[in-house]
PDB file of C-alpha atoms and ligand atoms in Angstrom:
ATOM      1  CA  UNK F   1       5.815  78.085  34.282  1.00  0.00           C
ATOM      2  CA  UNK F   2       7.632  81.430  33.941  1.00  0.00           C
ATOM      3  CA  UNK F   3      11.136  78.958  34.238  1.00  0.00           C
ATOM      4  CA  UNK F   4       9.900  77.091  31.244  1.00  0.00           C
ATOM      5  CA  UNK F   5       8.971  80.191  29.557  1.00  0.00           C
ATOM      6  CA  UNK F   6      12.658  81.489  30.186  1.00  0.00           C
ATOM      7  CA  UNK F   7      14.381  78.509  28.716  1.00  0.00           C
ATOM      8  CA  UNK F   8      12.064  78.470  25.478  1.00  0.00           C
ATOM      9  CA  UNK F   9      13.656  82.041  24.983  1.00  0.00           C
ATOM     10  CA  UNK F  10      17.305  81.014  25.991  1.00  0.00           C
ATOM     11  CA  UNK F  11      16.733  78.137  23.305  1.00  0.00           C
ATOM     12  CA  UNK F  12      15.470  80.316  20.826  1.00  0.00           C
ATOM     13  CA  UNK F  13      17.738  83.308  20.754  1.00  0.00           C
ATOM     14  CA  UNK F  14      20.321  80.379  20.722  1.00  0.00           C
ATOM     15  CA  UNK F  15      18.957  78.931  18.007  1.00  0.00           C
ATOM     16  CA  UNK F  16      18.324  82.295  15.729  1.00  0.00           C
ATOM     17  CA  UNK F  17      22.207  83.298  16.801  1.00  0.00           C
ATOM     18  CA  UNK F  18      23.281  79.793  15.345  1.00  0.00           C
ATOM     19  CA  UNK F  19      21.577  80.991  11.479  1.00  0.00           C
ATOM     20  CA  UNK F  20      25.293  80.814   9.739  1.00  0.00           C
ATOM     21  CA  UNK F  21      25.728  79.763   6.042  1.00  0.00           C
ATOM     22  CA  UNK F  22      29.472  79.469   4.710  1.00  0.00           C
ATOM     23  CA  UNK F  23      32.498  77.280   3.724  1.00  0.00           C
ATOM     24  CA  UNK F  24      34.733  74.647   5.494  1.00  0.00           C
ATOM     25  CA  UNK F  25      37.810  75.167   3.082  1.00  0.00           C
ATOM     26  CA  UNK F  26      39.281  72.356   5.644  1.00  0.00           C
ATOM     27  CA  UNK F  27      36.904  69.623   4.823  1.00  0.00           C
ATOM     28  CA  UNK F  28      36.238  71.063   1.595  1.00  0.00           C
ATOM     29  CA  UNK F  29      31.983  71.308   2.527  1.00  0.00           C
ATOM     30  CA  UNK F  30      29.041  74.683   2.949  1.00  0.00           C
ATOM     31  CA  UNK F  31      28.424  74.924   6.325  1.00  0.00           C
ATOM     32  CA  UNK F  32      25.053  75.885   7.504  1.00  0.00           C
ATOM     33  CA  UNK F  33      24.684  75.992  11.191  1.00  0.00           C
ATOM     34  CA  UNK F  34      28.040  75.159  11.761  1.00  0.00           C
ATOM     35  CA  UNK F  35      26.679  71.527  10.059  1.00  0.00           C
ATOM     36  CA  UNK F  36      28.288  69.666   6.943  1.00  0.00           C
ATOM     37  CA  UNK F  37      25.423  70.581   4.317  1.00  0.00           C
ATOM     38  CA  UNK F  38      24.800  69.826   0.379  1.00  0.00           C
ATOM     39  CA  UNK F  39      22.101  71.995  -1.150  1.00  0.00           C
ATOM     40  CA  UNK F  40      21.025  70.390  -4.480  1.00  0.00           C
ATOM     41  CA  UNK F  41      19.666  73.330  -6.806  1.00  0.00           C
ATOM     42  CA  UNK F  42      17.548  73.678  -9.802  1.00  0.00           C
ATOM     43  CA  UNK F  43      17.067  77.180 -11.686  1.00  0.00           C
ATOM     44  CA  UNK F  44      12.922  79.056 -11.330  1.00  0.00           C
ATOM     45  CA  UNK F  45      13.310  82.550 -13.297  1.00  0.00           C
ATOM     46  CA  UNK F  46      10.935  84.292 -10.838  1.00  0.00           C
ATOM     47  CA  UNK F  47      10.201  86.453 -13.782  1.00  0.00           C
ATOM     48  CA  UNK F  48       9.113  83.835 -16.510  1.00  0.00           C
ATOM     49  CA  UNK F  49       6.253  82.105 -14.339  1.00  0.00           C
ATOM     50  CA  UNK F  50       3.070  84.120 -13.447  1.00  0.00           C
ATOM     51  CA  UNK F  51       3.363  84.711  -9.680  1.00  0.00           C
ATOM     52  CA  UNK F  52      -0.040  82.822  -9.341  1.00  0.00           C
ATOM     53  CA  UNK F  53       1.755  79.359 -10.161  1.00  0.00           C
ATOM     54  CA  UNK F  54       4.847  79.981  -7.987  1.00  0.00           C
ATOM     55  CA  UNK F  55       4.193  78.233  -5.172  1.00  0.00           C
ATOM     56  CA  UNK F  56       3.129  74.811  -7.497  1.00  0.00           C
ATOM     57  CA  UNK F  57       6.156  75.555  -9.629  1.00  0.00           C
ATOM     58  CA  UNK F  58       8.619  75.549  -5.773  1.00  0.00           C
ATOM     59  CA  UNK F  59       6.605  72.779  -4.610  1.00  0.00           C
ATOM     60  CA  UNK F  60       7.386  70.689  -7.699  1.00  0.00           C
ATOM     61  CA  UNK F  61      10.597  71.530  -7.389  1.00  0.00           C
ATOM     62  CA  UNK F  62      10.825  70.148  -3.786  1.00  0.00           C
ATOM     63  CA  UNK F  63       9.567  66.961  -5.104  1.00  0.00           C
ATOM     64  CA  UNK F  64      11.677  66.719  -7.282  1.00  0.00           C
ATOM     65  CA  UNK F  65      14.494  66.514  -4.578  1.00  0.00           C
ATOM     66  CA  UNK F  66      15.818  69.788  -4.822  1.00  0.00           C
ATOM     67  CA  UNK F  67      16.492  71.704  -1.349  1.00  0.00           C
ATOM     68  CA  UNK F  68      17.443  74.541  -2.928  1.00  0.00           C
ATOM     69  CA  UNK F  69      16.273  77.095  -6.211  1.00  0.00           C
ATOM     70  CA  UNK F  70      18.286  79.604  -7.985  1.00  0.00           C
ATOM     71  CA  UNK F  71      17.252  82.736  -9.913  1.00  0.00           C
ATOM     72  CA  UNK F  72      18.558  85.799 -11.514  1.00  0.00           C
ATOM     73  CA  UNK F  73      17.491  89.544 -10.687  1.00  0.00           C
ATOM     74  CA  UNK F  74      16.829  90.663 -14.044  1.00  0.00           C
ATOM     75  CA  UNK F  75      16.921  94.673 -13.580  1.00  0.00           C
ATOM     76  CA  UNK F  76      15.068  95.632 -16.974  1.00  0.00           C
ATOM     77  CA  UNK F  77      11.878  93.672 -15.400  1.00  0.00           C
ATOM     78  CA  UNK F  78      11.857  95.903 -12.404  1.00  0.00           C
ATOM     79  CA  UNK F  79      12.926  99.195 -13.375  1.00  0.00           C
ATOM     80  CA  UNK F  80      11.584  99.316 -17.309  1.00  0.00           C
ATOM     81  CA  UNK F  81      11.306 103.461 -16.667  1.00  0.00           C
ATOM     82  CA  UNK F  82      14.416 104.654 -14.937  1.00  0.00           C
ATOM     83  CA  UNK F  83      13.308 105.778 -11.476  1.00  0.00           C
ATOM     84  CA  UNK F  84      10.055 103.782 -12.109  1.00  0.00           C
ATOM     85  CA  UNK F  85      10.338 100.676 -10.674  1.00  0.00           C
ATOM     86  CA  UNK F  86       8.116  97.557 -10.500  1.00  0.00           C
ATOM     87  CA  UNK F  87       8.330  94.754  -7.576  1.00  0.00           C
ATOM     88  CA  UNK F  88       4.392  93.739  -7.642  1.00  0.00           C
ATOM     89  CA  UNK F  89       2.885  90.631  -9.969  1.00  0.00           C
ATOM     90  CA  UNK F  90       5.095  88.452 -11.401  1.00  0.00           C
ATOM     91  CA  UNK F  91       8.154  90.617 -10.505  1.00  0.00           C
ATOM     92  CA  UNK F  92       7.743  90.486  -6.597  1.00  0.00           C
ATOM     93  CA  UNK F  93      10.611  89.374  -5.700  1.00  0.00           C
ATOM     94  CA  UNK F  94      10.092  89.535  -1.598  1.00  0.00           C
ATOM     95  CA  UNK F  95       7.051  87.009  -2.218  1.00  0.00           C
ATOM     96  CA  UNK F  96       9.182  84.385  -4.538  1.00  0.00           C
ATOM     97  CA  UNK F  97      11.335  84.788  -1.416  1.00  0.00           C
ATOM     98  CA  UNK F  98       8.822  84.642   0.710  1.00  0.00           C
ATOM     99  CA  UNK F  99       6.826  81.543  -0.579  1.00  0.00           C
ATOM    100  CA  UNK F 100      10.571  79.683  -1.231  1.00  0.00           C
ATOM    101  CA  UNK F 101      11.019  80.108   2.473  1.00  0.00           C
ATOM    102  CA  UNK F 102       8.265  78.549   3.665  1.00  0.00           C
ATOM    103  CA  UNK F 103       8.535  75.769   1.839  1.00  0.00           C
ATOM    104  CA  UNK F 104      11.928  75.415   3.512  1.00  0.00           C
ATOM    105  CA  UNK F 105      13.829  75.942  -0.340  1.00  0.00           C
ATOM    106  CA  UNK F 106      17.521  77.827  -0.066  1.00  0.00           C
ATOM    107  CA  UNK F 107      17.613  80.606  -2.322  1.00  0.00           C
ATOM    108  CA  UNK F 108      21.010  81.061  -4.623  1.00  0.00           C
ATOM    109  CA  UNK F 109      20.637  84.830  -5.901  1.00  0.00           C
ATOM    110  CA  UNK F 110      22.535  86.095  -8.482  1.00  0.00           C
ATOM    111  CA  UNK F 111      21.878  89.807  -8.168  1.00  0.00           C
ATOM    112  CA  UNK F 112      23.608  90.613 -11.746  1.00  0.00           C
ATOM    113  CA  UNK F 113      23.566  93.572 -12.385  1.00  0.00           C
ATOM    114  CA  UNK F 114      24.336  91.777 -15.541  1.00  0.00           C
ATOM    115  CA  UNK F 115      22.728  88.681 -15.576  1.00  0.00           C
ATOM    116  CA  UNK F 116      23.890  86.967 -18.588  1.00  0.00           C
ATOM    117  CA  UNK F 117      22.722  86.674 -22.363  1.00  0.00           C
ATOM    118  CA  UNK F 118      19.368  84.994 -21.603  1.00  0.00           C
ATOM    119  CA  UNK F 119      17.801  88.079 -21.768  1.00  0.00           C
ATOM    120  CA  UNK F 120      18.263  91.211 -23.844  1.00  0.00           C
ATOM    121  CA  UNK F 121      21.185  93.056 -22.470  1.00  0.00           C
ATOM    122  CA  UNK F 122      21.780  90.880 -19.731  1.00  0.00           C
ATOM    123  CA  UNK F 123      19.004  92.393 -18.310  1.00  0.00           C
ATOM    124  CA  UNK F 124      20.405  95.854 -18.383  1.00  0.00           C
ATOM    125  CA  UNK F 125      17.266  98.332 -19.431  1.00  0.00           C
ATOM    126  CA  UNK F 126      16.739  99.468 -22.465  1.00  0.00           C
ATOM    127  CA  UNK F 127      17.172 102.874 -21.356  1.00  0.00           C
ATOM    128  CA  UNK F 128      20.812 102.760 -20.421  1.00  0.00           C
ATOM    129  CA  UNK F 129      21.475 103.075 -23.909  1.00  0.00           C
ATOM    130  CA  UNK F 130      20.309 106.652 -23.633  1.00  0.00           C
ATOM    131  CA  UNK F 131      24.175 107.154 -21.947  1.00  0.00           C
ATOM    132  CA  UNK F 132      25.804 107.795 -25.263  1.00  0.00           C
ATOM    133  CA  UNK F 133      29.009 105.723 -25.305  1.00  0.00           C
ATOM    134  CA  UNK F 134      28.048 104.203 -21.614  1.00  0.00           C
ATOM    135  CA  UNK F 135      30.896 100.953 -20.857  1.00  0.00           C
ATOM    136  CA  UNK F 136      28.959  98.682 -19.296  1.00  0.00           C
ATOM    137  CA  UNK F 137      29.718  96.756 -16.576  1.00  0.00           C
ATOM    138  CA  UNK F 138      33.309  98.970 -16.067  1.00  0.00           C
ATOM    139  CA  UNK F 139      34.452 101.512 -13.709  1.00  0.00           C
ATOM    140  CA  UNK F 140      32.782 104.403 -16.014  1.00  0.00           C
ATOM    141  CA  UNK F 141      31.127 106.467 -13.598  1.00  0.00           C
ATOM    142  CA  UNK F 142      28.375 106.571 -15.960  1.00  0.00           C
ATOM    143  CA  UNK F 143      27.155 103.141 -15.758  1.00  0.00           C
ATOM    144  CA  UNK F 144      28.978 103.198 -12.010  1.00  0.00           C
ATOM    145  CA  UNK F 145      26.165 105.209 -10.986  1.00  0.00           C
ATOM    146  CA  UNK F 146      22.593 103.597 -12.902  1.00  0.00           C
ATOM    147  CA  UNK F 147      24.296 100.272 -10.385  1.00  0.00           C
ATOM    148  CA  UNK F 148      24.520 102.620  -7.289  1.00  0.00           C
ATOM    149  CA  UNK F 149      20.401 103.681  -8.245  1.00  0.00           C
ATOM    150  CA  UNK F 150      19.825 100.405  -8.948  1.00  0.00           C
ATOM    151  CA  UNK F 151      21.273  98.475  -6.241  1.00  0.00           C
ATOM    152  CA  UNK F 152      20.404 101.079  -3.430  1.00  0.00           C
ATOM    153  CA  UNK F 153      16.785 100.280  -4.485  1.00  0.00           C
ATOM    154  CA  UNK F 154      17.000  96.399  -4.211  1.00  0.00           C
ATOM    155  CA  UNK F 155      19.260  94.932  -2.120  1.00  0.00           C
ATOM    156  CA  UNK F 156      17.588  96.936   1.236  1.00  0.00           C
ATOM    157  CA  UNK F 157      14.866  94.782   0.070  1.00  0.00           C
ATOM    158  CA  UNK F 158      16.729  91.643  -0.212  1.00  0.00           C
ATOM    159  CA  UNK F 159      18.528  92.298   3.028  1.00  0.00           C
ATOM    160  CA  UNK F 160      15.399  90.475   5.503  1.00  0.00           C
ATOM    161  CA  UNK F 161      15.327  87.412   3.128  1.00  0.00           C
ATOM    162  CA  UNK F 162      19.323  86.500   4.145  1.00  0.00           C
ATOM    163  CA  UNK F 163      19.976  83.352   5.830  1.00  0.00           C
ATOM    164  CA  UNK F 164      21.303  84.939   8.701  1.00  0.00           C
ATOM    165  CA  UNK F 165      18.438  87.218   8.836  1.00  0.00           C
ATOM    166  CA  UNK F 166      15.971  84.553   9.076  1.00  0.00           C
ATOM    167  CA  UNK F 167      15.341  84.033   4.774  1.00  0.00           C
ATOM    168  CA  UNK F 168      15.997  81.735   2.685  1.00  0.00           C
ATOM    169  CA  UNK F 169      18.572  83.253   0.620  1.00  0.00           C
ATOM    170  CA  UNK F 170      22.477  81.735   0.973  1.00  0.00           C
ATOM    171  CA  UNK F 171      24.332  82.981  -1.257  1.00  0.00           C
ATOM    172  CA  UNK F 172      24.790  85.818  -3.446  1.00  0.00           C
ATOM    173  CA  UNK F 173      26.127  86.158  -6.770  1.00  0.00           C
ATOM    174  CA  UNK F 174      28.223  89.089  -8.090  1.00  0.00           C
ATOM    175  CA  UNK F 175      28.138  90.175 -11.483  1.00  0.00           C
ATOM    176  CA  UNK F 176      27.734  87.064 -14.235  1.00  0.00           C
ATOM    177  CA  UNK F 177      30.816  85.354 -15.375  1.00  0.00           C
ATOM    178  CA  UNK F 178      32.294  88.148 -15.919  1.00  0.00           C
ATOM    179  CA  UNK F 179      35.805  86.662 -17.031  1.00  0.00           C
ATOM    180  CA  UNK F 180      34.425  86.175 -20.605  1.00  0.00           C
ATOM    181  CA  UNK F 181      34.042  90.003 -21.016  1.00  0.00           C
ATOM    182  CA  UNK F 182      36.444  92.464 -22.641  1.00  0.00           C
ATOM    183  CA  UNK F 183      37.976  94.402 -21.156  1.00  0.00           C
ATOM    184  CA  UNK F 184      37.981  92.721 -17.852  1.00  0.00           C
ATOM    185  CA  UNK F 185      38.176  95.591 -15.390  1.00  0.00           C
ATOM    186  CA  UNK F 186      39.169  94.214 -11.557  1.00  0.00           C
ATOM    187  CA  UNK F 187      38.629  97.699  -9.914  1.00  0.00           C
ATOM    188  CA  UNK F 188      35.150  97.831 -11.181  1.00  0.00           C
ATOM    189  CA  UNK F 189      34.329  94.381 -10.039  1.00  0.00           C
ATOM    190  CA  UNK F 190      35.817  94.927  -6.708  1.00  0.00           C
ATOM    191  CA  UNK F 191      34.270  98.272  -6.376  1.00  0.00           C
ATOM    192  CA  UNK F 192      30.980  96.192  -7.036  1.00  0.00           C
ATOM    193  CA  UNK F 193      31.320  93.638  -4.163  1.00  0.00           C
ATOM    194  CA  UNK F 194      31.855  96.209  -2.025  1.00  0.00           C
ATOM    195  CA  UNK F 195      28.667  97.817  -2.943  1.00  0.00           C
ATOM    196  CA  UNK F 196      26.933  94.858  -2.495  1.00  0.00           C
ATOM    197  CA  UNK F 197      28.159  94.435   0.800  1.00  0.00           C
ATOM    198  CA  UNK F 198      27.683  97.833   1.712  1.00  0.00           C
ATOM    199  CA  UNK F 199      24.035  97.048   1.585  1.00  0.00           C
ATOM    200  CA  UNK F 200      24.064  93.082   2.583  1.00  0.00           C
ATOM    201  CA  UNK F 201      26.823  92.869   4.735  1.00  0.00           C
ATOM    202  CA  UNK F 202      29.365  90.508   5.617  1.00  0.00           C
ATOM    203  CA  UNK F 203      27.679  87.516   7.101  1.00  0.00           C
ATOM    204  CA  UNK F 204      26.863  86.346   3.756  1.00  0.00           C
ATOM    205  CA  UNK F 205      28.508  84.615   0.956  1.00  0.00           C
ATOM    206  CA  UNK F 206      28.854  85.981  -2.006  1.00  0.00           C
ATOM    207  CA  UNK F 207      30.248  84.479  -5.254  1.00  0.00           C
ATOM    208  CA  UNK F 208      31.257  84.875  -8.756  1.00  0.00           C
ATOM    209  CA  UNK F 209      30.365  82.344 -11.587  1.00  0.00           C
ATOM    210  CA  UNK F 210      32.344  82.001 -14.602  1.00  0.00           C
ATOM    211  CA  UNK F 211      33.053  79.354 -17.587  1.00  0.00           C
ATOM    212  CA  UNK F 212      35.350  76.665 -17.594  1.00  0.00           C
ATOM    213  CA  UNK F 213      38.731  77.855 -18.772  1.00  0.00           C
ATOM    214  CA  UNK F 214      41.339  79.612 -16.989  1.00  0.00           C
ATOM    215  CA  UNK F 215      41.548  82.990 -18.351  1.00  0.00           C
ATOM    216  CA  UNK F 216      37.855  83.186 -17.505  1.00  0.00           C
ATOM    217  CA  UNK F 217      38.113  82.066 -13.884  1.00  0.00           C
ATOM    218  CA  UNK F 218      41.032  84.279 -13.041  1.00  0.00           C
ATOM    219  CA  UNK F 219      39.216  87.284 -14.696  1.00  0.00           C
ATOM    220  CA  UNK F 220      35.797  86.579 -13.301  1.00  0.00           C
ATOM    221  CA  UNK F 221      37.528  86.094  -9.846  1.00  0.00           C
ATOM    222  CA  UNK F 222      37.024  88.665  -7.319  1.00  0.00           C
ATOM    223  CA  UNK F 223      38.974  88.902  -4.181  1.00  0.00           C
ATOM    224  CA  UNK F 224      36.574  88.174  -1.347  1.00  0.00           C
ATOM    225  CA  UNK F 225      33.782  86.439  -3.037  1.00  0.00           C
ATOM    226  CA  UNK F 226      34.180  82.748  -3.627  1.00  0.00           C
ATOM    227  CA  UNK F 227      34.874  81.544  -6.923  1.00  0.00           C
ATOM    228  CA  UNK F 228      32.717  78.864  -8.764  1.00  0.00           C
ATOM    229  CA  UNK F 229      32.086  77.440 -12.441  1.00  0.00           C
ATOM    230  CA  UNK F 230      29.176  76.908 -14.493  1.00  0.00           C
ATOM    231  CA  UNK F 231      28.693  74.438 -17.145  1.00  0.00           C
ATOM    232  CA  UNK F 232      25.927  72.921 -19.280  1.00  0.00           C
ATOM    233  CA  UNK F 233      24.014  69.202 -18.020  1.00  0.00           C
ATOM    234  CA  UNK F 234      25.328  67.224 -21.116  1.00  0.00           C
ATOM    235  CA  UNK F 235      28.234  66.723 -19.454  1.00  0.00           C
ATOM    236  CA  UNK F 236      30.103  63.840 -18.775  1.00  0.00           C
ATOM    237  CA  UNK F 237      31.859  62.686 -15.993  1.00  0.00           C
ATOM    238  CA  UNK F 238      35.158  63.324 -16.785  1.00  0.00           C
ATOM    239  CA  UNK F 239      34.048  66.694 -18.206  1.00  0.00           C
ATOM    240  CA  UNK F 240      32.654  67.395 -14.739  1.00  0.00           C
ATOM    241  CA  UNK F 241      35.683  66.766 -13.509  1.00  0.00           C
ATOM    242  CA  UNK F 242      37.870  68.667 -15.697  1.00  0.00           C
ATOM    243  CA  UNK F 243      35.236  71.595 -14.926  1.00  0.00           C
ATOM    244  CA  UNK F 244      35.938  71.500 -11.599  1.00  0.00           C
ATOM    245  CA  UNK F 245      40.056  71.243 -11.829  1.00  0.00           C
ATOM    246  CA  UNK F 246      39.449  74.751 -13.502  1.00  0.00           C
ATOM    247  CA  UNK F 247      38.016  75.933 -10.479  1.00  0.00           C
ATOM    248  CA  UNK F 248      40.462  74.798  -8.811  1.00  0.00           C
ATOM    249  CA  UNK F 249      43.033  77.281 -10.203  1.00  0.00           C
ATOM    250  CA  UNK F 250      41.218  79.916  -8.286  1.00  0.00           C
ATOM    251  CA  UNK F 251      39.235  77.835  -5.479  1.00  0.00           C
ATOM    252  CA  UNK F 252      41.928  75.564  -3.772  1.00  0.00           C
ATOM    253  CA  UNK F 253      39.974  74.549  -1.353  1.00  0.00           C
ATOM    254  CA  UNK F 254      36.061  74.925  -0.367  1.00  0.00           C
ATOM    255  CA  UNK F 255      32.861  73.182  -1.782  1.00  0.00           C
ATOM    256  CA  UNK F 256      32.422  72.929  -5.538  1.00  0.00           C
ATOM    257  CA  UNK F 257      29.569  75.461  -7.015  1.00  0.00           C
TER     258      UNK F 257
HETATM  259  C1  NAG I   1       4.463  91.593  -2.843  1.00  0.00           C
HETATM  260  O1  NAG I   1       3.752  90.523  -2.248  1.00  0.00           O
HETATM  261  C2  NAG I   1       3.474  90.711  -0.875  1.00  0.00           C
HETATM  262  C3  NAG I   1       2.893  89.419  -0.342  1.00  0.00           C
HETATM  263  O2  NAG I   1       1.858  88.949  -1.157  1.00  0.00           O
HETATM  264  C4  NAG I   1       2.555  91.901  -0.712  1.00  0.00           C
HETATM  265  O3  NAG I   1       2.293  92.124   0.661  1.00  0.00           O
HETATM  266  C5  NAG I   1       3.240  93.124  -1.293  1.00  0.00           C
HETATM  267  O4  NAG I   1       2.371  94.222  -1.253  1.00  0.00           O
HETATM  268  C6  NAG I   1       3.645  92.853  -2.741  1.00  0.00           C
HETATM  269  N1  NAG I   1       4.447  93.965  -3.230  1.00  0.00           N
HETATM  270  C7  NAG I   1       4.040  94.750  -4.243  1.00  0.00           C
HETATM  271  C8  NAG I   1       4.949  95.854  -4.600  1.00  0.00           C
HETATM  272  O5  NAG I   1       2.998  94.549  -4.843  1.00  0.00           O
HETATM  273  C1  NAG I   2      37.690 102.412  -9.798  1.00  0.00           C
HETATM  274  O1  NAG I   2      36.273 102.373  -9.658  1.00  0.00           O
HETATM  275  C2  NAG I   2      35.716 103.464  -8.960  1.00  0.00           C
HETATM  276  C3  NAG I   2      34.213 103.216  -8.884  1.00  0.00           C
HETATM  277  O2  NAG I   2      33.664 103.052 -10.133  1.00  0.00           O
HETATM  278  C4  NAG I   2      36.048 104.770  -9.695  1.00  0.00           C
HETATM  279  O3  NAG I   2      35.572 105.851  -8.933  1.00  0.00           O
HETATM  280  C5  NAG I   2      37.532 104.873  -9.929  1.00  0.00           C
HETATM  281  O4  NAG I   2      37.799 105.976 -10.739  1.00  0.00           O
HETATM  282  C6  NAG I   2      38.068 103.631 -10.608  1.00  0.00           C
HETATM  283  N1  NAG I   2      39.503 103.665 -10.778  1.00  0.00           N
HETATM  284  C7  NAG I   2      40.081 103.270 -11.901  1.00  0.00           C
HETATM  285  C8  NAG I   2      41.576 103.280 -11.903  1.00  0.00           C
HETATM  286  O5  NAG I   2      39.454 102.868 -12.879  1.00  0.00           O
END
């Protein structure tokens, strides 16, 4: 009996040491477990669905054939005060995560801190306009610092739900196609993945999204984090596939976003 017992552990710890998610830029594929593995994704804004219908809304989405959901961190949501910040109701993150998990969904974060026009100012709060002439998402030490507040408060709270730390979350996305801003500023976005992995590490991997034309690849592109494309479902095939040869220019090799 205590054998048995012995083994179960050996096959466990084995088994929690094998949680890896990345890229085969060889046979162009994710990896998870060291397996080939497609994750098919559909978008939940955590933030636009009372918590109280979550789980039907994941569970849907599981029937629909989806293994995987995406959402934005939309920073205005959780920190509408600066310094006061709200993670309970509809804006708990950790039990979106939490309930995704268990229904065996992959989570595709995109931790912003801009998080694209959907919302007001990307998400940024309202009172970062108190920072007369602030430049957002540059290296001014200004805005530099709301993301060090900001991201110091979240992403310790993130850190349990990564793949490799037994959540559901896969990926992470850096800043929000950031090649279609002006000025495009490389040291900040560096300077920003290595915040994020400051607090998340290195066994995780992170991304950048940006539109399909070159300028905005290259300039979105930051060294270290893989880069992908995003374009609208209308498409057509061959649009798909000119989307994708844009990629390309930046991402030789590796799975398509
Ligand atoms: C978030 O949800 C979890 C699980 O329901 C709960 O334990 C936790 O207290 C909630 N967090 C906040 C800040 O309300
Ligand atoms: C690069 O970014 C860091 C962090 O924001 C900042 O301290 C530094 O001054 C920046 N350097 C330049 C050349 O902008």
């Amino acid at each position: 009996m205590r054998l048995l017992l012995l083994f179960l552990c050996g096959a466990l710890t084995a088994a929690s040491a094998r949680r890896t998610f990345g890229i085969d830029y060889e046979n162009n594929c994710f990896l998870k477990d060291g397996q080939p593995y497609r994750y098919i994704s559909g978008t939940i804004h955590y933030f636009r669905v009372p918590a109280k219908y979550w789980e039907d809304r994941l569970l849907k989405m599981r029937a629909l054939g989806c293994n995987a959901v995406q959402t934005y961190v939309m920073w205005w949501w959780h920190e509408p005060i600066q310094g006061h910040y709200s993670f309970s109701g509809s804006v708990n993150i950790t039990r979106f995560l939490t309930i995704a998990n268990r229904l065996g969904l992959d989570v595709v974060l995109r931790i912003g801190p801009y998080s694209d026009a959907e919302q007001d100012m990307g998400g940024f709060p309202a009172w970062t306009l108190k920072e007369r002439g602030i430049h957002y998402r540059s290296s001014d030490p200004r805005y530099t610092q709301l993301v060090k507040t900001w991201w110091a408060k979240l992403l310790p709270m993130i850190k349990p739900f990564l793949y490799t730390n037994g959540g559901p979350v896969i990926m992470v996305q850096v800043e929000n196609e950031y090649g279609s801003w002006n000025p495009i500023d490389k040291n900040y976005t560096s300077w920003l993945l290595s915040l994020a992995q400051s607090h998340l590490g290195n066994d995780i991997l992170y991304f950048t999204t940006d539109g399909t034309q070159a300028e905005m690849v290259k300039g979105g592109h930051i060294e270290g984090a893989y880069a992908s494309v995003d374009f609208g479902s209308g498409l057509d095939e061959k649009a798909v596939g000119d989307s994708f040869k844009i990629q390309r220019i930046v991402s030789p090799r590796g799975k398509h976003h």
